[in-house]
Amino acid sequence: MSSLALINEFLGQPPNASSHGYQIDHILEFCHWFMGALFLGWSAFFIFVLIRFRKGRQPAADYHGVRSPISTHLEFSVVLIEAVLLLGFAIPLWAKQVNQFPPGKEALVVHVVGQQFSWNFQLPGPDGQFGRRDISFVSNSNPMGLDPNDPAGKDDIITQGELHVPVNRPVILELASKDVIHDFFLPHMRIAGDAIPGSLIPIWFTPLKTGTYEVICGQLCGLGHYSMKGSLVVDTPEDYQAWLKERAELAGTQGGPPAGAAPKAENPPAKQENKPAQPAASPTPGG
Ligand SMILES: [Cu+2]
């Protein structure tokens, strides 16, 4: 990390752990320094004006105002720098992240469903197929609402609060919600996406470092919002395989839909009303 990047650390940014995160950090870093320079510049100008145009030095008011073009030039430069930041860096980076998803075969695809106040994760299991979900099947022991009659769902792995992914492999998360709007935020991965009832919103990242990272909800979603946390565990490929095996065995011993594989349904799902758990996919990028 360069010494310039210290400003991100100073402002509380956790260390980056994803492949695209460095670019976001560079933009933030530049913006913070640029805003710092603007703050100092405008503050100095303000103090200069207070002294230069004090009443003692200028007893009569001057109704002509500014005659020098310098402030116009300065403001134009600021607008130009901001336009370059936005059009040259921020928008292309955002467009890359929402338009260029890694190929499905290469990536690990996980379904994420938010609820007040926890995160549920569904992995397709050895058959590579996600079991059908329907809101009418949702219960404390089946937080994802997996259809027990769908054979594709028999081997699915369901976890609550904790997601494991292998390091250095792209991960695509498809976000949905059972109740209100949440926001799935991985601060260390520099990625977030809204989880909205009735929408499936994909986001992706590639983790670069193994470890345990925080998952939080970035959208004020109710009284328990502060507790809507989880963990993302980035494993080595071997550890990940071992974890998959362990989860598969756990699901196997339940003898049936893997709904029972979520042992701790701490938070009962909130009112379901008549919102579909898995509506038609709408790959609208969300922010
Ligand atoms: Cu939430």
Tab-separated table of C-alpha atoms and ligand atoms in Angstrom:
chain	number	residue	atom	x	y	z
A	1	MET	CA	0.000	0.000	0.000
A	2	SER	CA	1.442	3.342	-0.977
A	3	SER	CA	1.630	6.131	1.550
A	4	LEU	CA	-1.023	7.987	-0.479
A	5	ALA	CA	-3.442	5.175	0.292
A	6	LEU	CA	-3.082	5.852	4.015
A	7	ILE	CA	-5.998	8.227	3.694
A	8	ASN	CA	-8.348	5.262	3.041
A	9	GLU	CA	-7.072	3.488	6.119
A	10	PHE	CA	-7.372	6.682	8.163
A	11	LEU	CA	-11.017	7.010	7.073
A	12	GLY	CA	-11.800	3.464	8.210
A	13	GLN	CA	-11.659	1.513	4.943
A	14	PRO	CA	-10.851	-2.147	5.734
A	15	PRO	CA	-8.034	-3.721	3.692
A	16	ASN	CA	-9.068	-4.877	0.232
A	17	ALA	CA	-9.342	-8.612	-0.524
A	18	SER	CA	-10.820	-8.715	-4.032
A	19	SER	CA	-9.394	-8.477	-7.542
A	20	HIS	CA	-11.243	-5.330	-8.610
A	21	GLY	CA	-11.064	-3.615	-5.203
A	22	TYR	CA	-7.734	-1.900	-5.864
A	23	GLN	CA	-9.279	0.196	-8.619
A	24	ILE	CA	-12.063	1.315	-6.285
A	25	ASP	CA	-9.493	2.121	-3.622
A	26	HIS	CA	-7.504	4.231	-6.073
A	27	ILE	CA	-10.560	6.272	-7.017
A	28	LEU	CA	-11.470	6.766	-3.342
A	29	GLU	CA	-7.908	7.673	-2.513
A	30	PHE	CA	-7.712	10.254	-5.295
A	31	CYS	CA	-11.151	11.699	-4.388
A	32	HIS	CA	-10.189	12.047	-0.741
A	33	TRP	CA	-6.914	13.823	-1.521
A	34	PHE	CA	-8.627	16.012	-4.094
A	35	MET	CA	-11.377	16.958	-1.623
A	36	GLY	CA	-8.701	17.612	1.012
A	37	ALA	CA	-6.902	19.985	-1.380
A	38	LEU	CA	-10.189	21.731	-2.221
A	39	PHE	CA	-10.990	22.091	1.475
A	40	LEU	CA	-7.620	23.669	2.189
A	41	GLY	CA	-7.810	25.913	-0.890
A	42	TRP	CA	-11.298	27.214	-0.208
A	43	SER	CA	-10.532	27.660	3.533
A	44	ALA	CA	-7.423	29.726	2.701
A	45	PHE	CA	-9.450	31.799	0.229
A	46	PHE	CA	-12.167	32.375	2.841
A	47	ILE	CA	-9.636	33.615	5.404
A	48	PHE	CA	-7.968	35.828	2.764
A	49	VAL	CA	-11.356	37.404	1.910
A	50	LEU	CA	-12.162	38.054	5.573
A	51	ILE	CA	-8.907	39.958	6.007
A	52	ARG	CA	-8.582	41.618	2.614
A	53	PHE	CA	-12.146	42.973	2.525
A	54	ARG	CA	-12.554	43.834	6.202
A	55	LYS	CA	-14.528	46.971	7.003
A	56	GLY	CA	-11.496	48.880	8.279
A	57	ARG	CA	-9.710	48.573	4.931
A	58	GLN	CA	-12.833	49.063	2.815
A	59	PRO	CA	-15.326	51.390	4.545
A	60	ALA	CA	-17.526	51.879	1.447
A	61	ALA	CA	-19.225	48.919	-0.237
A	62	ASP	CA	-18.111	48.000	-3.766
A	63	TYR	CA	-21.131	47.178	-5.921
A	64	HIS	CA	-19.139	45.907	-8.920
A	65	GLY	CA	-18.101	42.635	-7.346
A	66	VAL	CA	-15.371	40.397	-8.712
A	67	ARG	CA	-13.482	41.669	-11.766
A	68	SER	CA	-10.707	39.091	-11.980
A	69	PRO	CA	-11.427	35.934	-14.035
A	70	ILE	CA	-9.390	33.777	-11.651
A	71	SER	CA	-12.367	32.327	-9.760
A	72	THR	CA	-14.033	31.328	-13.041
A	73	HIS	CA	-10.855	29.531	-14.108
A	74	LEU	CA	-10.536	27.796	-10.753
A	75	GLU	CA	-14.120	26.616	-10.758
A	76	PHE	CA	-13.813	25.408	-14.331
A	77	SER	CA	-10.720	23.364	-13.378
A	78	VAL	CA	-12.571	21.767	-10.477
A	79	VAL	CA	-15.491	20.825	-12.742
A	80	LEU	CA	-13.058	19.428	-15.315
A	81	ILE	CA	-11.252	17.239	-12.760
A	82	GLU	CA	-14.579	15.973	-11.411
A	83	ALA	CA	-15.805	15.193	-14.933
A	84	VAL	CA	-12.616	13.213	-15.663
A	85	LEU	CA	-13.045	11.278	-12.404
A	86	LEU	CA	-16.641	10.440	-13.164
A	87	LEU	CA	-16.500	9.804	-16.917
A	88	GLY	CA	-12.946	8.511	-17.120
A	89	PHE	CA	-12.755	6.294	-14.047
A	90	ALA	CA	-15.918	5.774	-12.005
A	91	ILE	CA	-18.407	5.021	-14.789
A	92	PRO	CA	-16.101	2.668	-16.795
A	93	LEU	CA	-15.250	0.717	-13.623
A	94	TRP	CA	-18.912	0.427	-12.692
A	95	ALA	CA	-19.849	-0.565	-16.254
A	96	LYS	CA	-17.195	-3.277	-16.276
A	97	GLN	CA	-18.485	-4.695	-13.019
A	98	VAL	CA	-22.134	-4.825	-14.127
A	99	ASN	CA	-21.682	-5.726	-17.818
A	100	GLN	CA	-18.786	-8.154	-17.853
A	101	PHE	CA	-19.710	-11.074	-15.655
A	102	PRO	CA	-17.318	-14.027	-15.543
A	103	PRO	CA	-18.558	-17.050	-17.532
A	104	GLY	CA	-20.974	-19.221	-15.556
A	105	LYS	CA	-18.780	-22.331	-15.845
A	106	GLU	CA	-15.754	-20.616	-14.405
A	107	ALA	CA	-17.597	-18.925	-11.555
A	108	LEU	CA	-19.176	-20.221	-8.405
A	109	VAL	CA	-22.850	-19.228	-8.391
A	110	VAL	CA	-24.595	-18.772	-5.047
A	111	HIS	CA	-28.152	-17.707	-4.335
A	112	VAL	CA	-28.479	-15.265	-1.471
A	113	VAL	CA	-31.793	-14.488	0.203
A	114	GLY	CA	-32.037	-11.750	2.805
A	115	GLN	CA	-34.614	-11.691	5.546
A	116	GLN	CA	-35.147	-9.669	8.685
A	117	PHE	CA	-32.456	-10.101	10.043
A	118	SER	CA	-30.139	-12.671	8.521
A	119	TRP	CA	-28.680	-13.954	5.256
A	120	ASN	CA	-29.438	-17.357	3.715
A	121	PHE	CA	-27.202	-19.002	1.135
A	122	GLN	CA	-27.968	-21.746	-1.360
A	123	LEU	CA	-25.332	-23.724	-3.272
A	124	PRO	CA	-26.404	-26.128	-6.021
A	125	GLY	CA	-24.624	-29.207	-4.620
A	126	PRO	CA	-22.866	-31.917	-6.702
A	127	ASP	CA	-25.494	-31.921	-9.500
A	128	GLY	CA	-24.804	-28.256	-10.232
A	129	GLN	CA	-28.536	-27.473	-10.286
A	130	PHE	CA	-30.372	-25.217	-7.905
A	131	GLY	CA	-33.529	-26.661	-6.409
A	132	ARG	CA	-36.720	-24.730	-6.994
A	133	ARG	CA	-37.727	-22.271	-4.308
A	134	ASP	CA	-41.158	-21.111	-3.429
A	135	ILE	CA	-42.278	-18.802	-0.689
A	136	SER	CA	-45.024	-21.220	0.336
A	137	PHE	CA	-42.404	-23.737	1.547
A	138	VAL	CA	-40.632	-21.260	3.803
A	139	SER	CA	-40.507	-22.351	7.440
A	140	ASN	CA	-38.029	-22.111	10.309
A	141	SER	CA	-36.312	-25.298	9.174
A	142	ASN	CA	-36.546	-24.394	5.477
A	143	PRO	CA	-35.482	-20.737	5.402
A	144	MET	CA	-34.904	-20.740	1.631
A	145	GLY	CA	-38.334	-22.226	0.839
A	146	LEU	CA	-36.821	-25.173	-1.080
A	147	ASP	CA	-39.392	-27.350	-2.816
A	148	PRO	CA	-39.111	-30.807	-1.148
A	149	ASN	CA	-40.513	-32.433	-4.315
A	150	ASP	CA	-37.834	-31.074	-6.628
A	151	PRO	CA	-35.056	-33.657	-7.121
A	152	ALA	CA	-32.581	-30.913	-8.120
A	153	GLY	CA	-32.849	-29.512	-4.604
A	154	LYS	CA	-32.062	-32.771	-2.768
A	155	ASP	CA	-28.316	-32.156	-2.745
A	156	ASP	CA	-28.422	-28.378	-2.405
A	157	ILE	CA	-26.413	-26.898	0.418
A	158	ILE	CA	-28.201	-24.321	2.524
A	159	THR	CA	-26.452	-22.265	5.145
A	160	GLN	CA	-27.531	-19.374	7.259
A	161	GLY	CA	-25.186	-16.559	8.192
A	162	GLU	CA	-22.032	-18.163	6.792
A	163	LEU	CA	-20.877	-18.541	3.203
A	164	HIS	CA	-17.740	-20.397	2.135
A	165	VAL	CA	-16.060	-19.688	-1.197
A	166	PRO	CA	-12.722	-20.814	-2.675
A	167	VAL	CA	-9.959	-18.271	-3.134
A	168	ASN	CA	-9.054	-16.911	-6.610
A	169	ARG	CA	-12.269	-18.067	-8.246
A	170	PRO	CA	-14.952	-15.612	-9.399
A	171	VAL	CA	-18.117	-15.741	-7.312
A	172	ILE	CA	-21.491	-14.661	-8.695
A	173	LEU	CA	-24.120	-13.928	-6.068
A	174	GLU	CA	-27.773	-13.689	-7.053
A	175	LEU	CA	-29.497	-11.523	-4.501
A	176	ALA	CA	-33.139	-11.710	-3.460
A	177	SER	CA	-35.165	-10.914	-0.374
A	178	LYS	CA	-38.103	-12.476	1.439
A	179	ASP	CA	-39.449	-9.369	3.101
A	180	VAL	CA	-38.045	-5.859	2.760
A	181	ILE	CA	-35.184	-4.279	0.810
A	182	HIS	CA	-31.781	-5.275	2.179
A	183	ASP	CA	-28.324	-4.609	0.820
A	184	PHE	CA	-25.751	-7.381	0.705
A	185	PHE	CA	-22.463	-5.659	1.455
A	186	LEU	CA	-18.995	-7.211	1.550
A	187	PRO	CA	-16.793	-4.284	2.630
A	188	HIS	CA	-13.496	-6.182	2.187
A	189	MET	CA	-14.514	-7.275	-1.320
A	190	ARG	CA	-15.585	-3.722	-2.266
A	191	ILE	CA	-18.928	-4.950	-3.532
A	192	ALA	CA	-22.556	-4.447	-2.536
A	193	GLY	CA	-25.950	-5.049	-4.116
A	194	ASP	CA	-29.524	-4.510	-3.074
A	195	ALA	CA	-31.633	-7.545	-2.202
A	196	ILE	CA	-35.146	-6.636	-3.289
A	197	PRO	CA	-38.330	-8.725	-2.998
A	198	GLY	CA	-39.405	-9.697	-6.513
A	199	SER	CA	-35.971	-9.201	-8.125
A	200	LEU	CA	-32.889	-11.315	-8.671
A	201	ILE	CA	-29.864	-9.034	-8.734
A	202	PRO	CA	-26.481	-10.501	-9.642
A	203	ILE	CA	-23.175	-9.163	-8.328
A	204	TRP	CA	-19.720	-10.685	-8.608
A	205	PHE	CA	-16.197	-10.522	-7.226
A	206	THR	CA	-13.027	-12.616	-7.093
A	207	PRO	CA	-11.555	-13.065	-3.609
A	208	LEU	CA	-7.762	-12.868	-3.527
A	209	LYS	CA	-6.954	-13.664	0.099
A	210	THR	CA	-8.117	-16.452	2.366
A	211	GLY	CA	-9.683	-15.477	5.671
A	212	THR	CA	-12.963	-14.662	7.333
A	213	TYR	CA	-14.675	-11.446	6.305
A	214	GLU	CA	-17.727	-9.590	7.431
A	215	VAL	CA	-21.039	-9.655	5.572
A	216	ILE	CA	-23.329	-6.802	6.541
A	217	CYS	CA	-26.651	-5.366	5.506
A	218	GLY	CA	-26.114	-1.934	3.998
A	219	GLN	CA	-29.734	-0.858	3.979
A	220	LEU	CA	-31.696	0.234	7.033
A	221	CYS	CA	-34.205	-2.631	7.019
A	222	GLY	CA	-35.883	-2.587	10.433
A	223	LEU	CA	-35.219	-2.573	14.161
A	224	GLY	CA	-32.763	-5.472	14.022
A	225	HIS	CA	-30.798	-4.058	11.079
A	226	TYR	CA	-27.680	-3.600	13.215
A	227	SER	CA	-27.577	-7.342	13.883
A	228	MET	CA	-27.937	-8.415	10.257
A	229	LYS	CA	-24.417	-9.731	9.931
A	230	GLY	CA	-22.798	-12.841	8.598
A	231	SER	CA	-19.424	-14.114	7.571
A	232	LEU	CA	-17.768	-14.858	4.293
A	233	VAL	CA	-15.062	-17.491	4.660
A	234	VAL	CA	-12.554	-17.549	1.804
A	235	ASP	CA	-10.946	-21.008	1.832
A	236	THR	CA	-8.049	-22.601	0.011
A	237	PRO	CA	-9.421	-24.979	-2.672
A	238	GLU	CA	-8.668	-27.981	-0.412
A	239	ASP	CA	-10.424	-26.472	2.595
A	240	TYR	CA	-13.342	-25.545	0.394
A	241	GLN	CA	-13.696	-29.119	-0.892
A	242	ALA	CA	-13.522	-30.389	2.683
A	243	TRP	CA	-16.233	-27.944	3.723
A	244	LEU	CA	-18.432	-28.970	0.769
A	245	LYS	CA	-18.013	-32.615	1.709
A	246	GLU	CA	-18.889	-31.911	5.305
A	247	ARG	CA	-22.021	-29.974	4.311
A	248	ALA	CA	-23.037	-32.673	1.811
A	249	GLU	CA	-22.726	-35.325	4.508
A	250	LEU	CA	-24.764	-33.198	6.853
A	251	ALA	CA	-27.441	-32.788	4.199
A	252	GLY	CA	-27.305	-36.543	3.453
A	253	THR	CA	-27.860	-37.537	7.070
A	254	GLN	CA	-30.996	-35.424	7.175
A	255	GLY	CA	-32.475	-37.775	4.529
A	256	GLY	CA	-34.567	-35.446	2.463
A	257	PRO	CA	-34.511	-31.908	1.296
A	258	PRO	CA	-31.518	-30.096	2.656
A	259	ALA	CA	-33.785	-27.766	4.524
A	260	GLY	CA	-32.655	-29.440	7.735
A	261	ALA	CA	-29.076	-28.610	6.857
A	262	ALA	CA	-29.644	-25.204	8.343
A	263	PRO	CA	-29.491	-26.129	11.995
A	264	LYS	CA	-29.798	-22.671	13.418
A	265	ALA	CA	-32.820	-20.821	12.165
A	266	GLU	CA	-32.391	-18.179	14.810
A	267	ASN	CA	-34.603	-15.621	13.232
A	268	PRO	CA	-38.008	-16.778	12.158
A	269	PRO	CA	-38.773	-15.400	8.727
A	270	ALA	CA	-40.805	-12.273	8.849
A	271	LYS	CA	-44.285	-12.002	7.439
A	272	GLN	CA	-44.282	-13.571	4.032
A	273	GLU	CA	-47.459	-12.144	2.564
A	274	ASN	CA	-47.693	-13.009	-1.103
A	275	LYS	CA	-44.304	-12.146	-2.420
A	276	PRO	CA	-42.670	-14.758	-4.648
A	277	ALA	CA	-39.325	-16.094	-3.422
A	278	GLN	CA	-37.937	-16.554	-6.888
A	279	PRO	CA	-39.607	-14.489	-9.535
A	280	ALA	CA	-38.579	-14.280	-13.137
A	281	ALA	CA	-34.947	-13.263	-13.323
A	282	SER	CA	-34.398	-9.599	-13.876
A	283	PRO	CA	-30.679	-9.103	-14.212
A	284	THR	CA	-30.978	-5.405	-13.628
A	285	PRO	CA	-27.802	-4.222	-12.028
A	286	GLY	CA	-28.533	-2.580	-8.732
A	287	GLY	CA	-26.364	-0.363	-6.624
B	1	CU	CU	-31.181	-5.852	6.087
